[in-house]
Amino acid sequence: LPDFSRPKGRPKYPVQVNQVAEDALFLLRLHDRFKGIKLDRRHGQALPPVEANAEQLMQVFLDLMLNAIDAMDGRGTLTVASRVSPARADEVWVEITDTGMGIPREDVAKIFEPFFTTKARGTGLGLAITKQIIEQHQGRIVLVSKVGQGTTVTVRLPMHREEY
């Protein structure tokens, strides 16, 4: 369990976040829980690549999307958006938004802690591992939620820098 909960550093290379998000959506659409969900894609065009490990980024996106679908209980809208940061020119954002039940304020601060879960099933490791992966990529993850309206999780990743 400790080995699983500590993702290993893996080689990073230029990655197109839109492609990784689409690959995750392709896998997710095969899942039974996805059948009643409406999908809204809002991919930024001609985004610069980020410095990442595509497999780990796929794990992050799948975990965030599955949590969003669980929060909507089989119905609602999943929005996946990407863009260059409006605040930092060296960052790309991927936002995953659900129209689910939202997260109570007292749980938001604990949501990325290991073994914390509000689900009847699960270990509470998924979002903790997700946060670790993003931090290993020198990125940040931000969660904003309103009870009764839904949640947006923003993954903020540094752009790939050419080495000279």
Short mmCIF file of C-alpha atoms in Angstrom, two decimals:
data_model
loop_
_atom_site.label_atom_id
_atom_site.label_comp_id
_atom_site.label_asym_id
_atom_site.label_seq_id
_atom_site.Cartn_x
_atom_site.Cartn_y
_atom_site.Cartn_z
CA LEU A 1 0.00 0.00 0.00
CA PRO A 2 2.74 2.57 0.79
CA ASP A 3 4.44 1.82 -2.55
CA PHE A 4 1.18 2.33 -4.41
CA SER A 5 0.38 5.56 -2.58
CA ARG A 6 3.74 7.13 -3.44
CA PRO A 7 3.90 7.54 -7.22
CA LYS A 8 7.42 7.13 -8.53
CA GLY A 9 9.08 9.88 -10.50
CA ARG A 10 8.88 9.07 -14.18
CA PRO A 11 10.46 10.76 -17.19
CA LYS A 12 8.69 13.89 -18.34
CA TYR A 13 8.50 15.16 -21.88
CA PRO A 14 6.38 17.60 -23.92
CA VAL A 15 2.74 16.50 -23.72
CA GLN A 16 -0.41 17.94 -25.28
CA VAL A 17 -2.98 18.09 -22.46
CA ASN A 18 -5.93 18.06 -24.87
CA GLN A 19 -4.82 14.70 -26.26
CA VAL A 20 -4.39 13.19 -22.79
CA ALA A 21 -7.81 14.53 -21.74
CA GLU A 22 -9.40 13.06 -24.88
CA ASP A 23 -7.70 9.70 -24.26
CA ALA A 24 -9.09 9.71 -20.71
CA LEU A 25 -12.57 10.59 -21.98
CA PHE A 26 -12.38 7.78 -24.54
CA LEU A 27 -11.74 5.25 -21.77
CA LEU A 28 -14.31 6.82 -19.48
CA ARG A 29 -17.11 6.73 -22.04
CA LEU A 30 -16.94 2.93 -21.95
CA HIS A 31 -17.78 2.97 -18.23
CA ASP A 32 -21.39 2.22 -17.20
CA ARG A 33 -21.49 5.24 -14.86
CA PHE A 34 -20.93 7.55 -17.85
CA LYS A 35 -24.12 6.62 -19.73
CA GLY A 36 -26.39 9.32 -18.23
CA ILE A 37 -23.74 12.06 -18.28
CA LYS A 38 -23.68 14.90 -20.78
CA LEU A 39 -20.17 15.85 -21.90
CA ASP A 40 -19.14 19.45 -22.61
CA ARG A 41 -15.65 19.82 -24.13
CA ARG A 42 -14.02 23.24 -24.11
CA HIS A 43 -10.47 22.60 -25.24
CA GLY A 44 -8.28 25.59 -25.90
CA GLN A 45 -6.84 25.59 -29.39
CA ALA A 46 -3.11 25.44 -30.15
CA LEU A 47 -2.11 25.07 -26.51
CA PRO A 48 1.61 24.80 -25.87
CA PRO A 49 2.77 21.43 -24.54
CA VAL A 50 3.30 20.88 -20.82
CA GLU A 51 6.24 19.11 -19.22
CA ALA A 52 4.67 15.86 -18.02
CA ASN A 53 4.51 12.11 -17.98
CA ALA A 54 1.46 11.30 -20.12
CA GLU A 55 0.63 8.08 -18.25
CA GLN A 56 0.58 9.81 -14.87
CA LEU A 57 -1.41 12.71 -16.30
CA MET A 58 -3.92 10.20 -17.69
CA GLN A 59 -4.23 8.70 -14.18
CA VAL A 60 -4.91 12.17 -12.77
CA PHE A 61 -7.57 13.03 -15.35
CA LEU A 62 -9.30 9.65 -15.03
CA ASP A 63 -9.43 9.93 -11.23
CA LEU A 64 -10.81 13.47 -11.33
CA MET A 65 -13.38 12.58 -14.01
CA LEU A 66 -14.53 9.44 -12.17
CA ASN A 67 -14.95 11.44 -8.96
CA ALA A 68 -16.97 14.02 -10.88
CA ILE A 69 -19.22 11.33 -12.34
CA ASP A 70 -19.70 9.77 -8.90
CA ALA A 71 -20.71 13.19 -7.53
CA MET A 72 -23.41 13.50 -10.21
CA ASP A 73 -24.92 10.12 -9.38
CA GLY A 74 -25.36 9.10 -13.02
CA ARG A 75 -26.85 12.34 -14.38
CA GLY A 76 -25.56 15.84 -15.03
CA THR A 77 -22.90 17.55 -17.11
CA LEU A 78 -19.17 16.89 -17.06
CA THR A 79 -17.20 19.80 -18.50
CA VAL A 80 -13.57 19.36 -19.49
CA ALA A 81 -11.87 22.61 -20.41
CA SER A 82 -8.28 23.61 -21.13
CA ARG A 83 -6.57 26.93 -21.64
CA VAL A 84 -3.46 28.96 -21.03
CA SER A 85 -3.60 30.45 -17.55
CA PRO A 86 -5.17 33.90 -17.48
CA ALA A 87 -2.78 34.82 -14.65
CA ARG A 88 0.52 33.17 -15.71
CA ALA A 89 1.79 32.95 -19.26
CA ASP A 90 3.89 29.86 -18.44
CA GLU A 91 1.04 27.62 -17.25
CA VAL A 92 -1.69 25.53 -18.87
CA TRP A 93 -4.90 24.79 -16.98
CA VAL A 94 -7.18 21.79 -17.30
CA GLU A 95 -10.52 22.26 -15.54
CA ILE A 96 -12.86 19.39 -14.75
CA THR A 97 -16.30 20.56 -13.65
CA ASP A 98 -19.32 18.58 -12.54
CA THR A 99 -22.90 19.57 -11.80
CA GLY A 100 -23.05 17.25 -8.82
CA MET A 101 -23.85 17.72 -5.17
CA GLY A 102 -20.75 19.73 -4.32
CA ILE A 103 -18.46 19.26 -1.34
CA PRO A 104 -19.28 20.69 2.10
CA ARG A 105 -16.90 23.45 3.21
CA GLU A 106 -15.58 21.39 6.14
CA ASP A 107 -14.53 18.60 3.74
CA VAL A 108 -12.84 20.79 1.09
CA ALA A 109 -9.73 21.33 3.23
CA LYS A 110 -9.36 17.55 3.77
CA ILE A 111 -10.23 16.31 0.28
CA PHE A 112 -6.59 15.68 -0.79
CA GLU A 113 -5.53 14.03 2.49
CA PRO A 114 -4.64 10.32 2.36
CA PHE A 115 -7.45 8.01 3.50
CA PHE A 116 -10.07 10.78 3.61
CA THR A 117 -13.21 9.79 1.73
CA THR A 118 -16.88 10.66 1.74
CA LYS A 119 -17.74 7.61 -0.36
CA ALA A 120 -19.19 4.38 0.98
CA ARG A 121 -16.56 2.50 -1.02
CA GLY A 122 -12.97 3.44 -1.70
CA THR A 123 -9.72 3.96 0.16
CA GLY A 124 -9.42 7.73 0.10
CA LEU A 125 -6.10 7.47 -1.74
CA GLY A 126 -7.16 8.60 -5.22
CA LEU A 127 -7.08 12.36 -4.70
CA ALA A 128 -4.03 12.18 -2.44
CA ILE A 129 -2.13 10.37 -5.20
CA THR A 130 -3.50 12.82 -7.77
CA LYS A 131 -2.15 15.74 -5.76
CA GLN A 132 1.26 14.05 -5.38
CA ILE A 133 1.50 13.46 -9.12
CA ILE A 134 0.67 17.08 -9.91
CA GLU A 135 3.22 18.31 -7.35
CA GLN A 136 5.87 16.01 -8.89
CA HIS A 137 5.12 17.82 -12.16
CA GLN A 138 5.76 21.18 -10.42
CA GLY A 139 2.07 21.90 -10.87
CA ARG A 140 -0.80 22.82 -8.59
CA ILE A 141 -4.30 21.55 -8.11
CA VAL A 142 -7.14 23.82 -6.99
CA LEU A 143 -10.64 22.75 -5.98
CA VAL A 144 -13.67 25.05 -5.80
CA SER A 145 -17.03 23.62 -4.77
CA LYS A 146 -20.51 24.86 -3.97
CA VAL A 147 -22.91 22.54 -2.21
CA GLY A 148 -25.88 21.81 -4.46
CA GLN A 149 -24.15 23.24 -7.56
CA GLY A 150 -21.04 21.20 -8.24
CA THR A 151 -17.27 21.23 -8.18
CA THR A 152 -14.44 22.46 -10.39
CA VAL A 153 -10.97 21.01 -10.06
CA THR A 154 -8.25 22.92 -11.89
CA VAL A 155 -4.96 21.23 -12.69
CA ARG A 156 -2.28 23.86 -13.34
CA LEU A 157 0.80 22.58 -15.14
CA PRO A 158 3.98 24.33 -16.26
CA MET A 159 4.53 24.62 -19.99
CA HIS A 160 7.36 22.67 -21.58
CA ARG A 161 10.52 24.75 -21.81
CA GLU A 162 13.00 24.10 -24.56
CA GLU A 163 16.46 23.37 -23.19
CA TYR A 164 19.28 25.04 -25.08
#
